Structures are given as C-alpha cells and as structure tokens.
Amino acid sequence: DDGFANYWNPGAMAFNRSSQIAYMHTNWFGDVDGINDMYYEYVSFNKYVEDFSGNVGAHIIYLTYGKQERVNADQVNEGTFESYELALAASYSYQQTDELGLGATFKFILSDLSPEGTGSTEQNVKGRGISYAFDLGMKKKNLLIDKLDFGINLQNIGPDITFINEEQADPLPMTFRMGLSYRFLDDEFNKFTVNTDMSKLLANDDPVY
C-alpha cells in the first residue's frame, strides 16, 4: 500500500492513510557495450483524502531508448533521432471493508518511436502512437487465515495503439497479475513478509493458464 501501489495494485492503495511519494531510476542495460542512454523513470504519489472517502494517486512512467541512427533506403546516414514512451496515470481506491480494498487507474499512453520518414512511401508517416488504458485492482487481507493477503490486478485494458493505420494497430500489453503475501512479522519494530505472485500477458492467443 505504499507509493508503488499505483502501479502494482491500485486496490492495495486503499489501505494507505498517509501521503507517500515513490521514485525509481533504472539504466536499462547499465553500461553494457557503452549503451548508457536507455533508462527508465518512475515517480508516483498517493494520499488519503477524507472528502473522497478514499485514496487518490498519480504516477508517471518514462522510458527512453536513447539515440539511434537514421538511414534511408540507400543506407545513407541522415543523422540521429531519439525514441521514448510515456504513460501518465491517475488512480482512485476505496476501502470497502476493513479487509477489502478496490481501486482503478486511468492512464494516457504515448509511444514516440521514430520521426517522419523521407521516402516516397514514408512521407507524412510518423512512428507515434497514442492510446489509453484502465487498470482494475483488488486486495483482500486475511484471506482464509490471519496475515495472509491476496491481490489481483488486471492492467492495460484499452484499445489497440495505432502508429500507421488501424489495420496495423498493435494491442496494448494487457496483463493479469495475482499474488499472495504472508506477514510473518508485522509490528512496530519488525516486519517480515513472504510473497509469491504470477503475471500473465493476455495480449496474445496463449491460454490463460
């Protein structure tokens, strides 16, 4: 239920009663072969608002693929360009009971992969796609036994993202997550938790199992 709950499970955010900020920076490949311009940024915030009878939150995800060389059909170098992807999200969660939290997230998605082409068939065509999606989350505390928590999150429910035309649209990475967490120690001075979770991509024809 901390500052990262906006992403992992908006339903878990319902149990937070303080204002929290979370931030993460990751070099995508570290310094492998000198590739150091690909990185991932995440920043989020959530707060309990009594007037809304629940928690509100927001987060930003930014992934840059760094600089890439641009070549035409004749393999002539035409300089460099940068690619990136961005998601802006807002969340709301509600504590239904002492042990049940429900939440939802709406996100705006921008994927800017390449500039406008220069060839006869690439003019006025830019590798930029825009879409939106919803996440639905739930967290149940003390499932069957005390201190055993259960969570579900269905992420990226939304329309396909279109770069060139609708016939070539790509599905969003709709994902189903489910997990269990057992709090062996949970007091003022000591906390020890064991977690297990599963994640299943639903944007293909593979069976759910």
mmCIF file of C-alpha atoms in Angstrom:
data_model
loop_
_atom_site.group_PDB
_atom_site.id
_atom_site.type_symbol
_atom_site.label_atom_id
_atom_site.label_comp_id
_atom_site.label_asym_id
_atom_site.label_seq_id
_atom_site.Cartn_x
_atom_site.Cartn_y
_atom_site.Cartn_z
ATOM 1 C CA ASP A 1 0.000 0.000 0.000
ATOM 2 C CA ASP A 2 2.988 2.324 -0.368
ATOM 3 C CA GLY A 3 3.885 4.794 -3.105
ATOM 4 C CA PHE A 4 4.390 1.988 -5.647
ATOM 5 C CA ALA A 5 0.839 0.640 -5.216
ATOM 6 C CA ASN A 6 -0.394 2.914 -8.025
ATOM 7 C CA TYR A 7 1.408 0.613 -10.463
ATOM 8 C CA TRP A 8 1.307 -2.829 -8.828
ATOM 9 C CA ASN A 9 -2.232 -2.806 -7.457
ATOM 10 C CA PRO A 10 -4.460 0.270 -7.016
ATOM 11 C CA GLY A 11 -6.683 -1.820 -4.760
ATOM 12 C CA ALA A 12 -3.870 -2.091 -2.211
ATOM 13 C CA MET A 13 -3.540 1.695 -2.151
ATOM 14 C CA ALA A 14 -6.880 1.859 -0.313
ATOM 15 C CA PHE A 15 -5.196 0.850 2.970
ATOM 16 C CA ASN A 16 -2.766 3.774 2.974
ATOM 17 C CA ARG A 17 -3.525 6.580 5.429
ATOM 18 C CA SER A 18 -0.504 8.795 4.804
ATOM 19 C CA SER A 19 0.935 10.834 1.942
ATOM 20 C CA GLN A 20 3.623 8.908 0.086
ATOM 21 C CA ILE A 21 5.987 9.534 -2.816
ATOM 22 C CA ALA A 22 7.960 6.851 -4.673
ATOM 23 C CA TYR A 23 10.700 7.227 -7.280
ATOM 24 C CA MET A 24 12.809 4.781 -9.270
ATOM 25 C CA HIS A 25 15.549 5.267 -11.860
ATOM 26 C CA THR A 26 16.941 2.334 -13.831
ATOM 27 C CA ASN A 27 19.618 2.233 -16.522
ATOM 28 C CA TRP A 28 18.095 -0.254 -18.938
ATOM 29 C CA PHE A 29 21.348 -2.015 -19.841
ATOM 30 C CA GLY A 30 23.716 -0.397 -17.366
ATOM 31 C CA ASP A 31 26.994 0.290 -19.151
ATOM 32 C CA VAL A 32 26.940 -2.803 -21.358
ATOM 33 C CA ASP A 33 28.961 -2.069 -24.510
ATOM 34 C CA GLY A 34 28.726 1.635 -23.801
ATOM 35 C CA ILE A 35 24.916 1.693 -24.005
ATOM 36 C CA ASN A 36 24.059 4.177 -21.275
ATOM 37 C CA ASP A 37 21.350 6.359 -22.841
ATOM 38 C CA MET A 38 18.480 3.908 -22.323
ATOM 39 C CA TYR A 39 16.811 4.410 -18.977
ATOM 40 C CA TYR A 40 13.509 4.095 -17.131
ATOM 41 C CA GLU A 41 11.965 6.628 -14.737
ATOM 42 C CA TYR A 42 9.020 6.119 -12.398
ATOM 43 C CA VAL A 43 7.588 8.650 -9.946
ATOM 44 C CA SER A 44 4.294 8.334 -8.084
ATOM 45 C CA PHE A 45 2.263 9.896 -5.315
ATOM 46 C CA ASN A 46 -0.754 8.799 -3.311
ATOM 47 C CA LYS A 47 -2.717 10.348 -0.469
ATOM 48 C CA TYR A 48 -5.801 9.571 1.567
ATOM 49 C CA VAL A 49 -8.466 12.247 1.017
ATOM 50 C CA GLU A 50 -11.272 12.123 3.543
ATOM 51 C CA ASP A 51 -13.607 14.204 1.340
ATOM 52 C CA PHE A 52 -13.336 11.497 -1.351
ATOM 53 C CA SER A 53 -13.648 8.651 1.194
ATOM 54 C CA GLY A 54 -10.595 7.050 -0.370
ATOM 55 C CA ASN A 55 -7.122 7.442 -1.797
ATOM 56 C CA VAL A 56 -6.095 9.400 -4.854
ATOM 57 C CA GLY A 57 -2.820 8.886 -6.653
ATOM 58 C CA ALA A 58 -0.881 9.652 -9.796
ATOM 59 C CA HIS A 59 2.216 8.315 -11.476
ATOM 60 C CA ILE A 60 4.439 8.905 -14.483
ATOM 61 C CA ILE A 61 6.414 6.249 -16.348
ATOM 62 C CA TYR A 62 9.051 7.372 -18.843
ATOM 63 C CA LEU A 63 11.228 5.027 -20.907
ATOM 64 C CA THR A 64 13.776 6.379 -23.365
ATOM 65 C CA TYR A 65 15.516 4.210 -25.948
ATOM 66 C CA GLY A 66 18.254 6.777 -26.473
ATOM 67 C CA LYS A 67 19.723 7.992 -29.724
ATOM 68 C CA GLN A 68 19.524 5.868 -32.859
ATOM 69 C CA GLU A 69 20.967 6.286 -36.310
ATOM 70 C CA ARG A 70 18.606 7.204 -39.124
ATOM 71 C CA VAL A 71 19.320 5.755 -42.586
ATOM 72 C CA ASN A 72 17.340 5.937 -45.805
ATOM 73 C CA ALA A 73 16.561 3.176 -48.310
ATOM 74 C CA ASP A 74 20.019 3.611 -49.838
ATOM 75 C CA GLN A 75 21.652 3.102 -46.437
ATOM 76 C CA VAL A 76 22.778 6.718 -46.313
ATOM 77 C CA ASN A 77 23.081 8.102 -42.796
ATOM 78 C CA GLU A 78 20.697 11.006 -42.165
ATOM 79 C CA GLY A 79 21.662 11.770 -38.592
ATOM 80 C CA THR A 80 20.153 10.526 -35.347
ATOM 81 C CA PHE A 81 16.817 10.588 -33.572
ATOM 82 C CA GLU A 82 15.533 9.672 -30.107
ATOM 83 C CA SER A 83 12.710 7.292 -29.180
ATOM 84 C CA TYR A 84 10.723 7.245 -25.968
ATOM 85 C CA GLU A 85 7.497 6.038 -24.370
ATOM 86 C CA LEU A 86 5.428 7.809 -21.728
ATOM 87 C CA ALA A 87 2.459 6.950 -19.511
ATOM 88 C CA LEU A 88 0.571 9.436 -17.323
ATOM 89 C CA ALA A 89 -1.818 7.844 -14.837
ATOM 90 C CA ALA A 90 -4.357 8.792 -12.172
ATOM 91 C CA SER A 91 -5.727 6.360 -9.576
ATOM 92 C CA TYR A 92 -8.554 6.127 -7.076
ATOM 93 C CA SER A 93 -9.041 3.456 -4.425
ATOM 94 C CA TYR A 94 -11.715 2.762 -1.862
ATOM 95 C CA GLN A 95 -11.594 0.632 1.268
ATOM 96 C CA GLN A 96 -14.819 -1.361 1.044
ATOM 97 C CA THR A 97 -14.317 -3.094 4.408
ATOM 98 C CA ASP A 98 -11.537 -3.401 6.996
ATOM 99 C CA GLU A 99 -10.019 -6.160 4.865
ATOM 100 C CA LEU A 100 -11.050 -5.351 1.272
ATOM 101 C CA GLY A 101 -9.666 -2.607 -0.953
ATOM 102 C CA LEU A 102 -10.771 -1.793 -4.516
ATOM 103 C CA GLY A 103 -9.068 0.533 -6.968
ATOM 104 C CA ALA A 104 -8.849 1.711 -10.550
ATOM 105 C CA THR A 105 -6.287 3.565 -12.645
ATOM 106 C CA PHE A 106 -6.711 5.516 -15.866
ATOM 107 C CA LYS A 107 -3.615 6.085 -17.974
ATOM 108 C CA PHE A 108 -2.742 8.072 -21.078
ATOM 109 C CA ILE A 109 -0.093 6.391 -23.258
ATOM 110 C CA LEU A 110 2.273 7.976 -25.774
ATOM 111 C CA SER A 111 4.764 5.907 -27.781
ATOM 112 C CA ASP A 112 7.063 8.045 -29.946
ATOM 113 C CA LEU A 113 9.354 5.590 -31.717
ATOM 114 C CA SER A 114 10.524 7.278 -34.913
ATOM 115 C CA PRO A 115 10.306 10.588 -36.831
ATOM 116 C CA GLU A 116 8.535 11.109 -40.121
ATOM 117 C CA GLY A 117 10.020 9.116 -42.977
ATOM 118 C CA THR A 118 11.707 10.624 -46.021
ATOM 119 C CA GLY A 119 10.968 8.031 -48.704
ATOM 120 C CA SER A 120 8.128 8.246 -51.212
ATOM 121 C CA THR A 121 6.020 5.845 -49.142
ATOM 122 C CA GLU A 122 7.045 7.225 -45.741
ATOM 123 C CA GLN A 123 6.216 10.908 -46.041
ATOM 124 C CA ASN A 124 3.580 12.083 -43.573
ATOM 125 C CA VAL A 125 4.060 8.797 -41.701
ATOM 126 C CA LYS A 126 5.495 9.073 -38.214
ATOM 127 C CA GLY A 127 6.108 6.286 -35.748
ATOM 128 C CA ARG A 128 3.998 7.830 -32.995
ATOM 129 C CA GLY A 129 1.080 6.099 -31.302
ATOM 130 C CA ILE A 130 -1.383 7.358 -28.693
ATOM 131 C CA SER A 131 -3.817 5.323 -26.617
ATOM 132 C CA TYR A 132 -5.375 4.994 -23.156
ATOM 133 C CA ALA A 133 -5.986 2.156 -20.730
ATOM 134 C CA PHE A 134 -7.520 1.186 -17.396
ATOM 135 C CA ASP A 135 -6.211 -0.936 -14.521
ATOM 136 C CA LEU A 136 -8.560 -2.663 -12.053
ATOM 137 C CA GLY A 137 -7.182 -3.891 -8.724
ATOM 138 C CA MET A 138 -8.318 -5.617 -5.559
ATOM 139 C CA LYS A 139 -6.605 -6.540 -2.295
ATOM 140 C CA LYS A 140 -8.092 -8.854 0.343
ATOM 141 C CA LYS A 141 -6.416 -9.038 3.734
ATOM 142 C CA ASN A 142 -6.544 -12.110 5.987
ATOM 143 C CA LEU A 143 -7.688 -14.494 3.274
ATOM 144 C CA LEU A 144 -8.830 -17.722 4.968
ATOM 145 C CA ILE A 145 -6.191 -17.281 7.691
ATOM 146 C CA ASP A 146 -4.818 -14.320 9.619
ATOM 147 C CA LYS A 147 -1.979 -12.321 7.953
ATOM 148 C CA LEU A 148 -2.443 -13.969 4.549
ATOM 149 C CA ASP A 149 -3.208 -11.314 1.937
ATOM 150 C CA PHE A 150 -4.404 -11.799 -1.644
ATOM 151 C CA GLY A 151 -4.243 -9.372 -4.557
ATOM 152 C CA ILE A 152 -5.383 -9.170 -8.190
ATOM 153 C CA ASN A 153 -4.635 -6.544 -10.826
ATOM 154 C CA LEU A 154 -5.819 -6.500 -14.439
ATOM 155 C CA GLN A 155 -3.622 -3.976 -16.256
ATOM 156 C CA ASN A 156 -3.804 -2.101 -19.563
ATOM 157 C CA ILE A 157 -7.432 -2.673 -20.533
ATOM 158 C CA GLY A 158 -7.851 -0.484 -23.580
ATOM 159 C CA PRO A 159 -7.923 -0.111 -27.368
ATOM 160 C CA ASP A 160 -5.051 -1.053 -29.659
ATOM 161 C CA ILE A 161 -2.386 1.563 -30.236
ATOM 162 C CA THR A 162 -2.127 2.804 -33.824
ATOM 163 C CA PHE A 163 1.096 4.072 -35.395
ATOM 164 C CA ILE A 164 0.443 3.990 -39.179
ATOM 165 C CA ASN A 165 -3.172 2.874 -39.676
ATOM 166 C CA GLU A 166 -5.825 0.836 -37.877
ATOM 167 C CA GLU A 167 -5.079 -2.265 -39.970
ATOM 168 C CA GLN A 168 -1.575 -2.312 -38.472
ATOM 169 C CA ALA A 169 -2.581 -1.430 -34.906
ATOM 170 C CA ASP A 170 -0.843 -3.214 -32.032
ATOM 171 C CA PRO A 171 -2.557 -4.492 -28.877
ATOM 172 C CA LEU A 172 -1.656 -2.983 -25.536
ATOM 173 C CA PRO A 173 0.176 -5.352 -23.167
ATOM 174 C CA MET A 174 -2.938 -6.317 -21.188
ATOM 175 C CA THR A 175 -1.652 -8.256 -18.195
ATOM 176 C CA PHE A 176 -3.244 -10.272 -15.400
ATOM 177 C CA ARG A 177 -1.392 -10.297 -12.061
ATOM 178 C CA MET A 178 -2.253 -12.285 -8.960
ATOM 179 C CA GLY A 179 -0.340 -12.815 -5.741
ATOM 180 C CA LEU A 180 -0.298 -13.982 -2.138
ATOM 181 C CA SER A 181 1.559 -12.378 0.752
ATOM 182 C CA TYR A 182 2.053 -13.754 4.273
ATOM 183 C CA ARG A 183 3.094 -11.355 7.041
ATOM 184 C CA PHE A 184 5.198 -13.478 9.429
ATOM 185 C CA LEU A 185 6.132 -10.405 11.488
ATOM 186 C CA ASP A 186 4.130 -7.197 11.408
ATOM 187 C CA ASP A 187 4.591 -4.930 14.418
ATOM 188 C CA GLU A 188 6.027 -1.505 15.166
ATOM 189 C CA PHE A 189 9.685 -2.569 15.076
ATOM 190 C CA ASN A 190 9.775 -5.747 12.975
ATOM 191 C CA LYS A 191 8.345 -6.647 9.589
ATOM 192 C CA PHE A 192 8.994 -9.825 7.630
ATOM 193 C CA THR A 193 6.817 -10.802 4.669
ATOM 194 C CA VAL A 194 6.974 -13.627 2.129
ATOM 195 C CA ASN A 195 5.380 -13.025 -1.277
ATOM 196 C CA THR A 196 4.595 -15.081 -4.333
ATOM 197 C CA ASP A 197 2.981 -13.788 -7.496
ATOM 198 C CA MET A 198 2.196 -14.640 -11.096
ATOM 199 C CA SER A 199 1.913 -12.496 -14.201
ATOM 200 C CA LYS A 200 0.213 -13.497 -17.463
ATOM 201 C CA LEU A 201 0.265 -11.458 -20.670
ATOM 202 C CA LEU A 202 -3.197 -11.546 -22.264
ATOM 203 C CA ALA A 203 -2.393 -9.682 -25.499
ATOM 204 C CA ASN A 204 -1.861 -12.883 -27.472
ATOM 205 C CA ASP A 205 -3.606 -16.174 -28.220
ATOM 206 C CA ASP A 206 -1.927 -18.206 -25.464
ATOM 207 C CA PRO A 207 -4.329 -19.828 -22.981
ATOM 208 C CA VAL A 208 -4.681 -18.055 -19.622
ATOM 209 C CA TYR A 209 -3.082 -20.920 -17.684
#
